PDB file of C-alpha atoms in Angstrom:
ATOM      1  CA  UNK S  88      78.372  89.014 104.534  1.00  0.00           C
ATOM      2  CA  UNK S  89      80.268  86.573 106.084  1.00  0.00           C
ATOM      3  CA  UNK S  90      80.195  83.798 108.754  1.00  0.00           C
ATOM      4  CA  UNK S  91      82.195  81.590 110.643  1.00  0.00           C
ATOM      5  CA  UNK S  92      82.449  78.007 109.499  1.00  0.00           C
ATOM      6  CA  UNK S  93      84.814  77.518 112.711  1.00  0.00           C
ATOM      7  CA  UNK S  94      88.389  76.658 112.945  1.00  0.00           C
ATOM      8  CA  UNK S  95      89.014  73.924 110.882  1.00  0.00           C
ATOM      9  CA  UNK S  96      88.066  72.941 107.230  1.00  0.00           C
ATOM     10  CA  UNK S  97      84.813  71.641 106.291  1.00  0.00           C
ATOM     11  CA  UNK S  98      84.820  68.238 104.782  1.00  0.00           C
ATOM     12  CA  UNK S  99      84.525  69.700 101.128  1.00  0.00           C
ATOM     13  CA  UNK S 100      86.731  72.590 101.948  1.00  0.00           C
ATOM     14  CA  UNK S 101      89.425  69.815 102.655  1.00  0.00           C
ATOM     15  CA  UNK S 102      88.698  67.412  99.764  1.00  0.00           C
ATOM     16  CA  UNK S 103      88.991  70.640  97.528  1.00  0.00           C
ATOM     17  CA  UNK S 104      92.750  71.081  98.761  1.00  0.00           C
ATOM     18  CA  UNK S 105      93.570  67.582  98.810  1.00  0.00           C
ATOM     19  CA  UNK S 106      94.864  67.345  95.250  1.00  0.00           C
ATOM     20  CA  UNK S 107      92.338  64.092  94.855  1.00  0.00           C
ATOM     21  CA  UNK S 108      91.357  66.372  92.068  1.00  0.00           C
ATOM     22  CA  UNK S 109      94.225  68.553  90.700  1.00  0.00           C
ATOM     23  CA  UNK S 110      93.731  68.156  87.207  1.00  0.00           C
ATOM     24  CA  UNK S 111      90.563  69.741  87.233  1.00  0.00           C
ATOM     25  CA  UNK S 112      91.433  72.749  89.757  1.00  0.00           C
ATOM     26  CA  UNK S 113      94.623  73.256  87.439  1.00  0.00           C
ATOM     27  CA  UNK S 114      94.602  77.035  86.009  1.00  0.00           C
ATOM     28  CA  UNK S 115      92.864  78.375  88.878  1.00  0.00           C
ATOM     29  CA  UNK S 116      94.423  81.185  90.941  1.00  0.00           C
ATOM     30  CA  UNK S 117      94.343  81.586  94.497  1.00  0.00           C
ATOM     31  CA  UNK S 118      95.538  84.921  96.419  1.00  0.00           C
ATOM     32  CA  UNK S 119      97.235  84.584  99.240  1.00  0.00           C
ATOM     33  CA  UNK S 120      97.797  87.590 101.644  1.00  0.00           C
ATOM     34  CA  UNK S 121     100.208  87.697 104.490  1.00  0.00           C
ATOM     35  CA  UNK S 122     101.306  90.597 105.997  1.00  0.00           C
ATOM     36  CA  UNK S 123     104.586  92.750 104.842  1.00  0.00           C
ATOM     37  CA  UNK S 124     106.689  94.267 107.559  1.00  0.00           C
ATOM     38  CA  UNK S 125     104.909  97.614 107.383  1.00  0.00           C
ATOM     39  CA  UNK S 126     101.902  95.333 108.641  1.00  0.00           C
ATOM     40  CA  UNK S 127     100.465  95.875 104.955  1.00  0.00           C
ATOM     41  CA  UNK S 128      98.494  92.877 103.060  1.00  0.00           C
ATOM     42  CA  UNK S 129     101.145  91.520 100.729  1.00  0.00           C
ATOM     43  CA  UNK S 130      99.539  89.278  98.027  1.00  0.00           C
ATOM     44  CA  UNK S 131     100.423  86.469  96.301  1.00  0.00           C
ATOM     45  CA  UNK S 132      98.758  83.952  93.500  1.00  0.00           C
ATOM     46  CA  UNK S 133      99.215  80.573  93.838  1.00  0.00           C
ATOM     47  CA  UNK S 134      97.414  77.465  92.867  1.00  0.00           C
ATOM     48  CA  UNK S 135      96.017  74.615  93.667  1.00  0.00           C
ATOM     49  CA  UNK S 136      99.098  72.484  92.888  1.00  0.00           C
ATOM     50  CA  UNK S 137     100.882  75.051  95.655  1.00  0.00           C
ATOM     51  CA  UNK S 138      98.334  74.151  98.239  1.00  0.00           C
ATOM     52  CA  UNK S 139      97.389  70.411  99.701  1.00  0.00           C
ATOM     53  CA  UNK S 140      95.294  69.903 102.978  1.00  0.00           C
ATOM     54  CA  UNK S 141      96.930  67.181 104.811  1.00  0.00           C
ATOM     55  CA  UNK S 142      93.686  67.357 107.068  1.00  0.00           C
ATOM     56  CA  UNK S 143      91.372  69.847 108.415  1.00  0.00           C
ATOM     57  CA  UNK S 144      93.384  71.732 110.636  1.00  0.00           C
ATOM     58  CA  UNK S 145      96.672  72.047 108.505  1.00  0.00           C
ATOM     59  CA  UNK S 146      97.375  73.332 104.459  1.00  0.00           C
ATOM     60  CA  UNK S 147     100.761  73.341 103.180  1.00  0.00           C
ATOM     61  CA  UNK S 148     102.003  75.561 100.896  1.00  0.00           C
ATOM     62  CA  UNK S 149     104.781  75.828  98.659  1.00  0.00           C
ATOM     63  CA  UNK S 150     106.126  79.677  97.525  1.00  0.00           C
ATOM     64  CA  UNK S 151     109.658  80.458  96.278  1.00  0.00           C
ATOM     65  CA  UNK S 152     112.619  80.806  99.092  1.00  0.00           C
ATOM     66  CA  UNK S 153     113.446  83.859  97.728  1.00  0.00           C
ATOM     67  CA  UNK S 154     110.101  85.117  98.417  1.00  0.00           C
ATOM     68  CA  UNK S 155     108.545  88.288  99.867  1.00  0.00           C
ATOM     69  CA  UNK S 156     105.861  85.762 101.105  1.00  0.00           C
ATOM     70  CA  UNK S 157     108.749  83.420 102.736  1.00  0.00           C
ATOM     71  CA  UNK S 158     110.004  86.141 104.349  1.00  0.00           C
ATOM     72  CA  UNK S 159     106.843  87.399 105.957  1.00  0.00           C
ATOM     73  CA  UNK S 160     105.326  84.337 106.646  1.00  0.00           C
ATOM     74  CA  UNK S 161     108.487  83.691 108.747  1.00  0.00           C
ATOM     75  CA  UNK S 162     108.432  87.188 110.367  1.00  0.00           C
ATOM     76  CA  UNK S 163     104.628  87.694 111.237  1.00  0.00           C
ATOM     77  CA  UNK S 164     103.307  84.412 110.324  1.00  0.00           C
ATOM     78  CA  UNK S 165      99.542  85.165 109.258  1.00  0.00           C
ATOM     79  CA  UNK S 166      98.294  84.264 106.513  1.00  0.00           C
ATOM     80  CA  UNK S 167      94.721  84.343 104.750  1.00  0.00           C
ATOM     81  CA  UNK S 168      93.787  82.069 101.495  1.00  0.00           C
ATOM     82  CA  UNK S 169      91.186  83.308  98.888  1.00  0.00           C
ATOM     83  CA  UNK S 170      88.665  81.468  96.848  1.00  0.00           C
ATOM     84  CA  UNK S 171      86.384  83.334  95.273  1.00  0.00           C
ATOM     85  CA  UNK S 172      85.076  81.166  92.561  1.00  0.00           C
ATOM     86  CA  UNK S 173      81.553  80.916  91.817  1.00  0.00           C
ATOM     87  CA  UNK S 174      80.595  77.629  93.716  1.00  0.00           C
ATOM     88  CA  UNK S 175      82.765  79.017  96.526  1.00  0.00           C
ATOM     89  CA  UNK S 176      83.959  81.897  97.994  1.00  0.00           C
ATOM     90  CA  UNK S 177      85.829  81.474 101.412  1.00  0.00           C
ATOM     91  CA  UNK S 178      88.336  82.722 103.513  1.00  0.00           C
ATOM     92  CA  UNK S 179      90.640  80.609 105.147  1.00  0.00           C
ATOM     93  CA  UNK S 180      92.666  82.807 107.779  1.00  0.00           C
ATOM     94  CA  UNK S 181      96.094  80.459 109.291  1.00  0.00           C
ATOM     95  CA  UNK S 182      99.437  80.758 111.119  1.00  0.00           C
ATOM     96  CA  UNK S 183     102.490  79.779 109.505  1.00  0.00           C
ATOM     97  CA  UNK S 184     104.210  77.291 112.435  1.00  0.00           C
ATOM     98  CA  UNK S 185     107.635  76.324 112.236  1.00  0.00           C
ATOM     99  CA  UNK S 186     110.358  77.207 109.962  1.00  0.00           C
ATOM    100  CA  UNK S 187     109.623  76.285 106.011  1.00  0.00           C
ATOM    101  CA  UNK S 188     111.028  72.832 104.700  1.00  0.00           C
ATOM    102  CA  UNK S 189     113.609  73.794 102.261  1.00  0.00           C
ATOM    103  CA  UNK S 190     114.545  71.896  98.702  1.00  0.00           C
ATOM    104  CA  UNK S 191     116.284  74.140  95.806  1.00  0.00           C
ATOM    105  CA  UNK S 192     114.008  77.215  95.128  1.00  0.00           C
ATOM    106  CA  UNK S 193     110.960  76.201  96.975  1.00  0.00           C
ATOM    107  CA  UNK S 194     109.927  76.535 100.832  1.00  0.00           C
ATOM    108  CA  UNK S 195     107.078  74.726 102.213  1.00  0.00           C
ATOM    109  CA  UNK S 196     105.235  76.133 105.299  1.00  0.00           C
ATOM    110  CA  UNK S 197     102.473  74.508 107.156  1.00  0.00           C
ATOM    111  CA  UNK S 198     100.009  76.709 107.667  1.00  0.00           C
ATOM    112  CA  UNK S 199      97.012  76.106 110.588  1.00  0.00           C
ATOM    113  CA  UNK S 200      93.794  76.940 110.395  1.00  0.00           C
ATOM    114  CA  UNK S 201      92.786  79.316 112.917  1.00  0.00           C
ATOM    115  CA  UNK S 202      88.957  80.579 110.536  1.00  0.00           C
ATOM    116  CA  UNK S 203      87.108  79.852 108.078  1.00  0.00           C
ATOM    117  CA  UNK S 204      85.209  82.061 106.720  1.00  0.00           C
ATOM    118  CA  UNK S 205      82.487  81.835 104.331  1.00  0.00           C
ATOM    119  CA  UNK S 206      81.035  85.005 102.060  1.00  0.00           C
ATOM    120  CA  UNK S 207      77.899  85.352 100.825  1.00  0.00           C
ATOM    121  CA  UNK S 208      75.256  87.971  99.579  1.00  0.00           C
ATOM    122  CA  UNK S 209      73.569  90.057 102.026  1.00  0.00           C
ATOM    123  CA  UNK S 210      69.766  90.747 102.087  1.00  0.00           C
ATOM    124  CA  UNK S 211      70.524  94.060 100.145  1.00  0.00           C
ATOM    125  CA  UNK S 212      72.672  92.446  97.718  1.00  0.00           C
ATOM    126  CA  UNK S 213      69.545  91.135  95.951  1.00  0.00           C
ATOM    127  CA  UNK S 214      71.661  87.261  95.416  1.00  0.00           C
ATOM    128  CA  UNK S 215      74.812  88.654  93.861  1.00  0.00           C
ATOM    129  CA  UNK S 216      77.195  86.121  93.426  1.00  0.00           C
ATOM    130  CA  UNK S 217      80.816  85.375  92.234  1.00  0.00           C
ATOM    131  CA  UNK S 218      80.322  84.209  88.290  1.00  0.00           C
ATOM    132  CA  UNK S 219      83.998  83.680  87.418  1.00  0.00           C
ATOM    133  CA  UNK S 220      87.626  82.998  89.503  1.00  0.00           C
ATOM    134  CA  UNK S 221      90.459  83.884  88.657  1.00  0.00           C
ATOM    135  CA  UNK S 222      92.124  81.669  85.574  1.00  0.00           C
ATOM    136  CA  UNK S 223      95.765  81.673  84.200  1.00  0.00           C
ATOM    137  CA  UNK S 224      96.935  79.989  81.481  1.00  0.00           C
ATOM    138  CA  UNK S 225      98.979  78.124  80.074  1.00  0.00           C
ATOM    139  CA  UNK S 226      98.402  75.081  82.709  1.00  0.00           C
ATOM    140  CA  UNK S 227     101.519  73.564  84.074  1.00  0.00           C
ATOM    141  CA  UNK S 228     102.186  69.897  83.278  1.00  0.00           C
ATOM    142  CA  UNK S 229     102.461  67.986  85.801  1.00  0.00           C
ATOM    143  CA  UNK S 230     105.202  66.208  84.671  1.00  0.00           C
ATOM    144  CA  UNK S 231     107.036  69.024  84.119  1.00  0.00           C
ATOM    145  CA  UNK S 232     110.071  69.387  86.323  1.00  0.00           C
ATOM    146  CA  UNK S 233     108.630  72.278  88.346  1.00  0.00           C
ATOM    147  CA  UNK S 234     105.127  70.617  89.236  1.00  0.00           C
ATOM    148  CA  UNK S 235     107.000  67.393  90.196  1.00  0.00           C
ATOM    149  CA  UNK S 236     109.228  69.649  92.597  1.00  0.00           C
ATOM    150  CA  UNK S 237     106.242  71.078  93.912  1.00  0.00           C
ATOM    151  CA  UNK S 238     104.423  68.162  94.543  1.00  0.00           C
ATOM    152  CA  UNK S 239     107.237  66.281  96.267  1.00  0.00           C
ATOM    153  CA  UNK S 240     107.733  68.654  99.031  1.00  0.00           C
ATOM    154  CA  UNK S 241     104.341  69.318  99.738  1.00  0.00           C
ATOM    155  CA  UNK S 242     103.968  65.565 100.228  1.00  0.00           C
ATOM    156  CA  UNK S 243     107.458  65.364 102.139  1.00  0.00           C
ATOM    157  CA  UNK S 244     107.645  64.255 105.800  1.00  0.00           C
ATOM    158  CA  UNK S 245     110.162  66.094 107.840  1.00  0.00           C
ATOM    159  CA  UNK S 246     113.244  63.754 108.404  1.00  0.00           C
TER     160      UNK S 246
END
């Protein structure tokens, strides 16, 4: 069952998508759903070096400018993040504002938090619980050319 932690993040919520602590999140994968233009989810894994709260009311996000997700979150807009690992599982429901920032094969919307949502068992459930997130391997470097793209335009002012 879920329940409304209100329309911005919660203090840990934004710490956790600050990148204060990327190495450690590194290897986790986060789905991201918008919605396709037969108004069906359309998913998408990112990470935590894709995402980075610049406060509680906004997330950017970097996905690829030739993109299914570019395109819809430039049609439609929504958006809903995922973490379902087993200290957390939330939903994080936004609206893609402006157009993305572009630089070579990356687009970077800012997304802004219209929910947050926050799962947990019901009564019935007898205390089930998320035991493991999603993990990919092998983790990116973040020296490495692409992580250093990444990171640049999700820290990137608009001129």
């Amino acid at each position: 069952m879920s329940r409304s932690l209100g329309a911005a993040l919660p203090p840990a919520l934004q710490a956790r998508l600050s990148q204060t602590d990327l190495p450690r999140l590194l290897g986790r994968g986060l789905p991201l759903l918008t919605v396709d233009d037969r108004g069906r989810p359309h998913p998408m894994f990112c990470s935590y070096l894709e995402l980075l709260a610049v406060s509680a009311a906004v997330i950017r996000v970097a996905v690829g400018a030739a993109s299914a997700t570019r395109r819809n979150l430039e049609a439609r807009g929504a958006a809903t993040l995922l973490i379902a690992e087993p200290d957390a599982t939330l939903y994080i429901k936004c609206r893609a504002a402006g157009a993305p920032l572009l630089a070579g094969n990356l687009a970077r919307f800012e997304l802004s938090v219209e929910e947050v949502l926050e799962d947990a068992a019901a009564e019935g459930e007898a205390g089930a619980r998320i035991t493991g997130g999603v993990t990919y391997s092998p983790v990116p470097a973040l020296d490495s050319d692409w992580a250093r793209a990444t990171l640049t335009l999700l820290r990137a002012e608009r001129a």
